[in-house]
Amino acid sequence: MSKIDNTLTSFIDIAADSDFSIHNLPYGIFSNAKDAADNNKRRAGVAIGEYVLDLAVLEAEGLLSLEGGPYFDQPTLNAFIDSGRDNWTQARSTIQTLLSSVSDTLRDNQDLQKKVLLKQADVTMHLPVHVPGFTDFYSSKEHATNVGTMFRDPNNALLPNWTEMPVGYNGRASTVIVSGTDVIRPSGQLKPNADDRPIFSACKRLDFELETAFVVGKGNSIGQPIAVDNASEHIFGMVLLNDWSARDIQKWEYVPLGPFNAKTFASEVSPWIVTMDALAPFKTACPIQEPKPLAYLNEKDSNNSYDIHLSVELLPENSDSATVVCETNFKHMYWSMAQQLTHHTITGCKVEVGDMMGSGTISGPTPDSYGSMLEIAWNATKPVTLKGGKTRSFIEDGDTVIMKGYSEKDGIRVGFGEVRGKVLPALNFDFNK
Ligand code: CA
């Protein structure tokens, strides 16, 4: 399953640097202008080159029949994902064959192509799943070390629990939003002066967090933890995640129960779920874990991470070109997704199909690979100069943040596309009205 078949090609013309090769086939939910007039109807598709393959039509035409279906003429992918791994495998193989250059069913049928292949430029993408729960981990050692160095003690940057467990918290599923959604600058309690009471203000230290999130593909029963060596069976795929953060709100509110308002206004995800089957050829080892984790977190498979190149671009308003402010890789993550899921459920916590679990900010070892402005500009002491001369320590109104990710090997590319979000000014509050 994890070997790349270089001979597999599509009859569709796909650019060599396209994220959406025939080896990828990520799932998303889309609509076009006609659907908007039809009760905002949404349905499922797969990205291929510059196109979306309409799975609802394929299903209606009898070209994609899955056990227990139909699944794709629906506004979310939850029912398909919940139908199980056998269907995931069959759908992938059927779709890959239909799109391949050796199969004539779609290749030689222009009418069918017109019905099932839509230009991505002509559709609107939506959240791919209903998200019952959103969890945010903190699993990059470099990120945790940088933050601990800045705010606590460079000699003891990591708290003692950090190397023993994937530290995390339960976030808000209701504010998981899809790429392209504008983000209103949040307001809340800030405490600029240690000796004074807090003030109510617009956030002055708005930041992005470069993350990925995995999508739970199979839940568990309450009281029944997921064993670490079975955990990968419970993961359907991954998306890019910009976990927007209000650093100054967080600094004052987080004691003693952790982040609250600072993290619950926008967790923005890319629209295409790249499946673990598509990412399998890019598996690689996690960093060495020292001390060796407790038995329940100890995986047999040390090849439990993925080689995924990640980047962040910043585009100020009325600016022609974006500046790359970070390039890093998912493989730097200290804790694996399997370990995160097992730790999450070890007390018996129930997870559900569609739950999203954020990796935590993914920082690499060098300053150009840090995954947040907090680290890149080192707590506003080293502002970044953008193309055109503007500088940034945090994100300003009108700025657009763009995150991209892809895996590449032997000339084969499997990518995520992007997650893109623009910051709008804070609301005007008038409490005397
Ligand atoms: Ca986060």
Short mmCIF file of C-alpha atoms and ligand atoms in Angstrom, two decimals:
data_model
loop_
_atom_site.label_atom_id
_atom_site.label_comp_id
_atom_site.label_asym_id
_atom_site.label_seq_id
_atom_site.Cartn_x
_atom_site.Cartn_y
_atom_site.Cartn_z
CA MET A 1 0.00 0.00 0.00
CA SER A 2 2.80 2.41 0.77
CA LYS A 3 4.70 1.89 -2.48
CA ILE A 4 4.33 4.54 -5.14
CA ASP A 5 3.19 3.32 -8.55
CA ASN A 6 5.00 5.76 -10.86
CA THR A 7 3.28 4.26 -13.89
CA LEU A 8 -0.14 5.40 -12.71
CA THR A 9 -1.22 8.44 -14.76
CA SER A 10 -4.51 10.23 -15.40
CA PHE A 11 -6.08 11.06 -18.76
CA ILE A 12 -6.59 14.56 -17.30
CA ASP A 13 -3.77 17.01 -17.92
CA ILE A 14 -2.28 17.68 -14.47
CA ALA A 15 0.62 20.07 -13.87
CA ALA A 16 3.70 18.43 -12.32
CA ASP A 17 3.50 20.81 -9.37
CA SER A 18 -0.22 20.28 -8.78
CA ASP A 19 -1.10 19.16 -5.23
CA PHE A 20 -3.92 17.09 -6.65
CA SER A 21 -2.28 14.26 -8.58
CA ILE A 22 -3.99 10.93 -9.20
CA HIS A 23 -2.02 9.64 -6.19
CA ASN A 24 -3.80 12.08 -3.88
CA LEU A 25 -7.60 12.14 -4.39
CA PRO A 26 -8.58 14.20 -1.33
CA TYR A 27 -12.24 14.53 -0.36
CA GLY A 28 -14.13 17.81 0.04
CA ILE A 29 -17.61 19.34 0.06
CA PHE A 30 -18.51 21.85 -2.63
CA SER A 31 -21.31 23.76 -4.33
CA ASN A 32 -21.59 25.82 -7.49
CA ALA A 33 -23.71 28.85 -8.44
CA LYS A 34 -26.67 26.63 -9.39
CA ASP A 35 -26.58 24.90 -5.99
CA ALA A 36 -26.67 28.24 -4.22
CA ALA A 37 -30.07 28.90 -5.81
CA ASP A 38 -31.17 25.36 -4.93
CA ASN A 39 -31.36 25.71 -1.14
CA ASN A 40 -27.56 25.98 -0.82
CA LYS A 41 -27.22 22.33 -1.77
CA ARG A 42 -23.79 20.84 -1.14
CA ARG A 43 -22.19 17.58 -2.22
CA ALA A 44 -18.95 15.63 -2.08
CA GLY A 45 -16.11 15.71 -4.55
CA VAL A 46 -12.51 14.70 -5.06
CA ALA A 47 -9.84 17.14 -6.24
CA ILE A 48 -7.96 16.14 -9.40
CA GLY A 49 -5.64 18.66 -11.07
CA GLU A 50 -7.69 21.85 -11.58
CA TYR A 51 -10.95 19.95 -11.35
CA VAL A 52 -13.41 18.60 -8.82
CA LEU A 53 -14.78 15.15 -9.57
CA ASP A 54 -18.47 15.17 -8.57
CA LEU A 55 -18.97 12.01 -6.51
CA ALA A 56 -22.73 12.53 -6.14
CA VAL A 57 -23.18 12.32 -9.92
CA LEU A 58 -20.80 9.35 -10.19
CA GLU A 59 -22.88 7.59 -7.56
CA ALA A 60 -26.17 8.44 -9.32
CA GLU A 61 -24.73 7.12 -12.59
CA GLY A 62 -23.95 3.81 -10.88
CA LEU A 63 -20.20 4.24 -11.30
CA LEU A 64 -19.40 4.41 -7.59
CA SER A 65 -21.48 1.93 -5.60
CA LEU A 66 -20.46 1.44 -1.99
CA GLU A 67 -21.90 -0.88 0.64
CA GLY A 68 -24.68 0.90 2.54
CA GLY A 69 -24.64 3.94 0.20
CA PRO A 70 -25.40 6.39 -1.32
CA TYR A 71 -23.06 8.68 0.62
CA PHE A 72 -22.04 11.63 -1.53
CA ASP A 73 -25.17 13.68 -2.26
CA GLN A 74 -24.84 15.13 1.25
CA PRO A 75 -23.50 18.33 2.85
CA THR A 76 -20.81 16.50 4.90
CA LEU A 77 -18.54 13.47 4.54
CA ASN A 78 -19.41 12.04 7.97
CA ALA A 79 -21.69 9.24 6.71
CA PHE A 80 -19.11 8.07 4.16
CA ILE A 81 -16.28 8.19 6.68
CA ASP A 82 -18.41 6.40 9.28
CA SER A 83 -19.18 3.61 6.77
CA GLY A 84 -15.72 2.18 7.41
CA ARG A 85 -12.33 1.37 6.03
CA ASP A 86 -13.54 -1.17 3.44
CA ASN A 87 -15.55 1.58 1.77
CA TRP A 88 -12.62 4.05 2.00
CA THR A 89 -10.44 1.52 0.18
CA GLN A 90 -13.06 0.68 -2.42
CA ALA A 91 -13.92 4.33 -3.13
CA ARG A 92 -10.24 5.22 -3.58
CA SER A 93 -9.57 2.34 -5.90
CA THR A 94 -12.74 2.92 -8.00
CA ILE A 95 -12.05 6.68 -8.33
CA GLN A 96 -8.36 6.10 -9.15
CA THR A 97 -9.30 3.64 -11.90
CA LEU A 98 -11.96 5.95 -13.38
CA LEU A 99 -9.43 8.80 -13.57
CA SER A 100 -6.55 6.70 -14.91
CA SER A 101 -5.42 6.80 -18.51
CA VAL A 102 -5.94 3.07 -18.97
CA SER A 103 -9.66 3.04 -18.17
CA ASP A 104 -12.00 4.14 -21.00
CA THR A 105 -15.22 4.66 -18.97
CA LEU A 106 -14.64 8.36 -18.28
CA ARG A 107 -11.69 8.95 -20.62
CA ASP A 108 -13.73 8.27 -23.78
CA ASN A 109 -17.06 9.72 -22.67
CA GLN A 110 -17.16 13.48 -23.20
CA ASP A 111 -20.78 13.81 -22.02
CA LEU A 112 -19.97 12.09 -18.75
CA GLN A 113 -16.85 14.23 -18.31
CA LYS A 114 -18.99 17.37 -18.67
CA LYS A 115 -21.30 16.10 -15.95
CA VAL A 116 -18.72 14.98 -13.39
CA LEU A 117 -15.69 17.26 -13.87
CA LEU A 118 -16.11 20.85 -12.67
CA LYS A 119 -13.41 23.50 -12.61
CA GLN A 120 -12.28 24.18 -9.04
CA ALA A 121 -12.35 27.88 -9.93
CA ASP A 122 -16.13 27.59 -10.49
CA VAL A 123 -17.07 26.03 -7.14
CA THR A 124 -17.19 27.12 -3.51
CA MET A 125 -15.64 24.82 -0.93
CA HIS A 126 -17.27 24.21 2.47
CA LEU A 127 -16.27 22.53 5.72
CA PRO A 128 -15.75 18.91 4.66
CA VAL A 129 -17.17 17.34 7.83
CA HIS A 130 -19.51 18.14 10.65
CA VAL A 131 -17.02 18.55 13.51
CA PRO A 132 -18.41 17.19 16.80
CA GLY A 133 -15.24 17.94 18.77
CA PHE A 134 -12.05 19.96 18.35
CA THR A 135 -8.90 19.26 20.32
CA ASP A 136 -5.62 21.17 20.22
CA PHE A 137 -2.36 19.48 21.14
CA TYR A 138 1.03 21.08 21.83
CA SER A 139 3.31 18.45 20.36
CA SER A 140 6.22 20.31 18.77
CA LYS A 141 9.21 20.26 21.10
CA GLU A 142 10.77 23.21 19.31
CA HIS A 143 7.60 25.30 19.71
CA ALA A 144 7.10 24.36 23.37
CA THR A 145 10.78 25.08 24.05
CA ASN A 146 10.64 28.48 22.31
CA VAL A 147 7.53 29.54 24.25
CA GLY A 148 8.95 28.25 27.54
CA THR A 149 12.22 30.10 26.87
CA MET A 150 10.43 33.37 26.15
CA PHE A 151 8.00 33.32 29.06
CA ARG A 152 9.53 31.16 31.79
CA ASP A 153 13.07 29.92 32.04
CA PRO A 154 15.49 29.15 29.17
CA ASN A 155 17.15 26.51 31.36
CA ASN A 156 13.87 24.74 32.12
CA ALA A 157 11.84 25.63 29.04
CA LEU A 158 9.82 22.40 29.00
CA LEU A 159 7.56 21.63 31.95
CA PRO A 160 8.15 18.13 33.41
CA ASN A 161 4.94 16.66 31.94
CA TRP A 162 5.81 17.64 28.37
CA THR A 163 8.13 14.73 27.57
CA GLU A 164 5.78 12.26 29.28
CA MET A 165 2.50 12.94 27.42
CA PRO A 166 1.07 14.78 24.41
CA VAL A 167 -0.21 17.86 26.29
CA GLY A 168 -3.51 19.21 24.91
CA TYR A 169 -6.86 20.82 25.70
CA ASN A 170 -10.42 20.57 24.42
CA GLY A 171 -11.27 23.48 22.14
CA ARG A 172 -14.45 24.66 20.43
CA ALA A 173 -15.72 22.67 17.44
CA SER A 174 -18.24 25.44 16.69
CA THR A 175 -15.51 27.84 15.58
CA VAL A 176 -13.77 25.47 13.17
CA ILE A 177 -14.14 27.36 9.87
CA VAL A 178 -13.17 26.63 6.29
CA SER A 179 -10.39 28.37 4.37
CA GLY A 180 -11.47 31.69 2.87
CA THR A 181 -13.59 32.71 5.84
CA ASP A 182 -12.64 36.18 7.11
CA VAL A 183 -11.51 36.40 10.73
CA ILE A 184 -12.73 39.33 12.84
CA ARG A 185 -10.04 40.52 15.22
CA PRO A 186 -11.24 39.39 18.66
CA SER A 187 -11.64 41.65 21.68
CA GLY A 188 -11.33 40.70 25.32
CA GLN A 189 -9.47 41.28 28.56
CA LEU A 190 -5.87 42.39 28.23
CA LYS A 191 -3.49 43.26 31.03
CA PRO A 192 -0.80 45.53 29.60
CA ASN A 193 0.47 46.59 33.04
CA ALA A 194 1.19 44.05 35.74
CA ASP A 195 0.23 46.44 38.54
CA ASP A 196 -3.06 47.66 37.03
CA ARG A 197 -6.43 46.05 36.53
CA PRO A 198 -7.12 44.57 33.06
CA ILE A 199 -8.62 46.60 30.22
CA PHE A 200 -11.18 45.61 27.59
CA SER A 201 -9.66 46.05 24.16
CA ALA A 202 -9.20 44.65 20.69
CA CYS A 203 -6.46 42.01 20.65
CA LYS A 204 -3.11 43.65 19.91
CA ARG A 205 -1.15 40.43 19.50
CA LEU A 206 -3.09 38.43 16.94
CA ASP A 207 -1.14 35.43 15.69
CA PHE A 208 -1.41 32.39 13.45
CA GLU A 209 -0.39 28.88 14.45
CA LEU A 210 0.84 26.62 11.65
CA GLU A 211 -0.71 23.24 12.33
CA THR A 212 -2.25 20.19 10.76
CA ALA A 213 -5.30 18.41 12.14
CA PHE A 214 -6.27 14.80 11.76
CA VAL A 215 -9.88 13.79 11.17
CA VAL A 216 -11.18 10.90 13.28
CA GLY A 217 -12.49 8.15 11.00
CA LYS A 218 -13.69 5.67 13.60
CA GLY A 219 -14.88 6.46 17.11
CA ASN A 220 -14.75 4.45 20.32
CA SER A 221 -17.24 3.66 23.05
CA ILE A 222 -17.14 5.70 26.24
CA GLY A 223 -14.88 3.96 28.75
CA GLN A 224 -12.94 2.11 26.02
CA PRO A 225 -9.54 3.67 25.22
CA ILE A 226 -7.99 3.26 21.76
CA ALA A 227 -4.78 1.22 21.96
CA VAL A 228 -1.76 2.98 20.48
CA ASP A 229 -1.03 0.23 17.96
CA ASN A 230 -4.65 0.40 16.69
CA ALA A 231 -4.88 4.19 16.70
CA SER A 232 -3.97 4.67 13.04
CA GLU A 233 -7.06 2.60 12.13
CA HIS A 234 -9.14 5.40 13.68
CA ILE A 235 -7.68 8.21 11.55
CA PHE A 236 -9.26 9.03 8.17
CA GLY A 237 -7.08 11.86 6.94
CA MET A 238 -5.50 15.25 7.54
CA VAL A 239 -6.07 18.94 6.79
CA LEU A 240 -3.99 22.09 7.23
CA LEU A 241 -5.00 24.15 10.25
CA ASN A 242 -4.41 27.81 11.03
CA ASP A 243 -5.26 27.85 14.73
CA TRP A 244 -5.66 31.63 15.13
CA SER A 245 -4.53 32.87 18.54
CA ALA A 246 -4.94 36.02 20.62
CA ARG A 247 -1.64 36.00 22.50
CA ASP A 248 -2.40 38.92 24.82
CA ILE A 249 -5.84 37.59 25.79
CA GLN A 250 -4.26 34.18 26.46
CA LYS A 251 -1.47 35.58 28.62
CA TRP A 252 -3.91 36.98 31.19
CA GLU A 253 -6.67 34.36 31.09
CA TYR A 254 -4.82 31.04 30.94
CA VAL A 255 -4.10 30.52 34.64
CA PRO A 256 -5.01 27.97 35.95
CA LEU A 257 -7.29 26.18 33.44
CA GLY A 258 -5.50 26.89 30.17
CA PRO A 259 -6.54 28.84 27.07
CA PHE A 260 -10.18 29.91 26.74
CA ASN A 261 -11.29 33.00 24.75
CA ALA A 262 -7.85 33.34 23.16
CA LYS A 263 -8.38 30.16 21.16
CA THR A 264 -12.11 30.04 20.45
CA PHE A 265 -12.74 32.58 17.70
CA ALA A 266 -11.31 30.86 14.61
CA SER A 267 -9.66 27.52 13.87
CA GLU A 268 -9.38 27.66 10.09
CA VAL A 269 -8.90 24.49 8.02
CA SER A 270 -8.10 23.65 4.40
CA PRO A 271 -11.14 22.26 2.53
CA TRP A 272 -9.64 19.01 1.19
CA ILE A 273 -9.12 16.02 3.51
CA VAL A 274 -5.99 14.20 2.35
CA THR A 275 -6.43 10.55 3.32
CA MET A 276 -3.89 8.55 5.29
CA ASP A 277 -3.91 6.11 2.35
CA ALA A 278 -2.63 8.90 0.07
CA LEU A 279 -0.01 9.92 2.66
CA ALA A 280 1.21 6.36 3.34
CA PRO A 281 4.17 6.53 0.91
CA PHE A 282 5.51 9.53 2.83
CA LYS A 283 5.72 7.86 6.23
CA THR A 284 8.85 8.57 8.23
CA ALA A 285 10.08 8.28 11.81
CA CYS A 286 9.15 10.66 14.63
CA PRO A 287 12.10 12.21 16.52
CA ILE A 288 13.60 9.89 19.13
CA GLN A 289 11.56 10.07 22.34
CA GLU A 290 13.63 10.32 25.50
CA PRO A 291 12.58 9.20 28.06
CA LYS A 292 10.89 6.25 26.43
CA PRO A 293 7.13 6.85 26.81
CA LEU A 294 5.05 4.87 29.30
CA ALA A 295 3.84 1.53 27.91
CA TYR A 296 0.39 2.77 26.84
CA LEU A 297 2.08 5.36 24.56
CA ASN A 298 4.81 3.07 23.28
CA GLU A 299 4.22 2.31 19.60
CA LYS A 300 5.57 -0.80 17.88
CA ASP A 301 5.77 1.11 14.59
CA SER A 302 8.51 3.73 14.83
CA ASN A 303 7.68 4.86 11.29
CA ASN A 304 4.77 6.80 12.70
CA SER A 305 5.18 10.29 11.24
CA TYR A 306 4.92 11.87 7.79
CA ASP A 307 7.25 13.91 5.61
CA ILE A 308 5.02 16.93 4.81
CA HIS A 309 6.58 20.23 3.74
CA LEU A 310 4.70 23.17 5.28
CA SER A 311 4.88 26.91 4.71
CA VAL A 312 3.27 30.18 5.78
CA GLU A 313 2.90 33.30 3.64
CA LEU A 314 1.83 36.75 4.75
CA LEU A 315 0.04 39.09 2.34
CA PRO A 316 -0.73 42.62 3.58
CA GLU A 317 -3.74 44.44 2.15
CA ASN A 318 -3.11 46.18 -1.19
CA SER A 319 0.15 44.31 -1.58
CA ASP A 320 1.10 42.50 -4.80
CA SER A 321 3.06 39.62 -3.44
CA ALA A 322 3.07 37.48 -0.35
CA THR A 323 6.20 36.92 1.77
CA VAL A 324 7.09 33.43 2.96
CA VAL A 325 7.68 33.79 6.71
CA CYS A 326 8.06 30.11 7.63
CA GLU A 327 9.05 26.82 6.00
CA THR A 328 9.02 23.69 8.09
CA ASN A 329 8.02 20.02 8.09
CA PHE A 330 5.44 17.91 9.91
CA LYS A 331 8.13 15.29 10.65
CA HIS A 332 9.57 17.51 13.41
CA MET A 333 6.54 16.72 15.60
CA TYR A 334 7.68 14.94 18.77
CA TRP A 335 4.43 13.07 19.51
CA SER A 336 2.71 11.04 16.78
CA MET A 337 -0.97 11.31 15.88
CA ALA A 338 -1.47 7.74 17.18
CA GLN A 339 0.02 8.73 20.54
CA GLN A 340 -2.18 11.85 20.66
CA LEU A 341 -5.35 9.84 19.98
CA THR A 342 -4.45 7.14 22.51
CA HIS A 343 -3.59 9.66 25.21
CA HIS A 344 -6.85 11.53 24.48
CA THR A 345 -8.93 8.38 25.07
CA ILE A 346 -6.90 6.70 27.83
CA THR A 347 -9.34 7.74 30.56
CA GLY A 348 -12.26 6.48 28.46
CA CYS A 349 -13.00 9.75 26.67
CA LYS A 350 -15.19 9.15 23.62
CA VAL A 351 -14.10 10.48 20.24
CA GLU A 352 -16.38 10.65 17.22
CA VAL A 353 -16.21 10.51 13.44
CA GLY A 354 -15.38 14.01 12.18
CA ASP A 355 -13.58 15.13 15.34
CA MET A 356 -10.57 17.24 14.45
CA MET A 357 -7.37 17.09 16.47
CA GLY A 358 -4.85 19.87 15.96
CA SER A 359 -1.16 19.00 16.09
CA GLY A 360 -0.11 22.12 17.95
CA THR A 361 2.10 24.74 16.31
CA ILE A 362 4.68 22.98 14.15
CA SER A 363 8.05 24.68 14.56
CA GLY A 364 11.31 23.37 13.19
CA PRO A 365 14.80 23.81 14.68
CA THR A 366 15.76 27.06 12.90
CA PRO A 367 14.24 30.59 13.11
CA ASP A 368 13.01 30.39 9.50
CA SER A 369 11.03 27.27 10.43
CA TYR A 370 9.10 28.67 13.40
CA GLY A 371 5.34 28.21 13.08
CA SER A 372 3.97 31.38 14.72
CA MET A 373 4.70 35.12 14.64
CA LEU A 374 5.31 34.97 18.40
CA GLU A 375 8.41 32.87 17.67
CA ILE A 376 9.38 34.32 14.27
CA ALA A 377 9.50 37.88 15.68
CA TRP A 378 10.58 36.51 19.09
CA ASN A 379 7.92 38.22 21.23
CA ALA A 380 8.07 41.40 19.13
CA THR A 381 11.82 41.89 19.65
CA LYS A 382 12.74 40.93 16.04
CA PRO A 383 10.06 42.25 13.65
CA VAL A 384 9.95 40.60 10.24
CA THR A 385 10.47 42.72 7.12
CA LEU A 386 8.05 41.84 4.33
CA LYS A 387 8.46 42.38 0.58
CA GLY A 388 7.82 46.08 -0.02
CA GLY A 389 9.35 47.07 3.30
CA LYS A 390 6.47 46.71 5.77
CA THR A 391 7.34 45.06 9.08
CA ARG A 392 5.31 42.72 11.27
CA SER A 393 5.57 41.39 14.82
CA PHE A 394 1.99 40.14 14.85
CA ILE A 395 -0.88 40.07 12.33
CA GLU A 396 -2.42 43.43 11.33
CA ASP A 397 -5.93 44.21 10.04
CA GLY A 398 -6.19 43.46 6.31
CA ASP A 399 -3.39 40.88 6.40
CA THR A 400 -4.05 37.53 4.74
CA VAL A 401 -2.28 34.44 6.09
CA ILE A 402 -1.80 31.56 3.66
CA MET A 403 -0.58 28.11 4.71
CA LYS A 404 0.40 25.41 2.23
CA GLY A 405 1.53 21.81 2.56
CA TYR A 406 2.63 18.92 0.37
CA SER A 407 4.55 15.66 0.30
CA GLU A 408 6.82 14.82 -2.61
CA LYS A 409 8.86 11.74 -3.49
CA ASP A 410 10.05 10.05 -6.69
CA GLY A 411 8.35 12.74 -8.79
CA ILE A 412 4.99 12.12 -7.12
CA ARG A 413 3.26 14.95 -5.29
CA VAL A 414 0.42 14.72 -2.77
CA GLY A 415 -0.61 18.13 -1.44
CA PHE A 416 -3.17 19.85 0.73
CA GLY A 417 -3.79 22.99 -1.31
CA GLU A 418 -4.01 25.88 1.13
CA VAL A 419 -5.77 27.42 4.08
CA ARG A 420 -6.20 31.16 3.61
CA GLY A 421 -7.71 33.68 6.00
CA LYS A 422 -7.94 37.47 6.08
CA VAL A 423 -8.15 39.53 9.26
CA LEU A 424 -10.90 42.16 9.53
CA PRO A 425 -10.88 45.00 12.09
CA ALA A 426 -12.35 44.41 15.55
CA LEU A 427 -16.00 45.19 16.19
CA ASN A 428 -16.92 48.53 17.72
CA PHE A 429 -18.31 47.97 21.19
CA ASP A 430 -20.46 50.60 22.83
CA PHE A 431 -21.39 49.33 26.27
CA ASN A 432 -23.33 52.47 27.21
CA LYS A 433 -26.11 51.84 24.70
CA CA B 1 -2.96 25.48 18.54
#
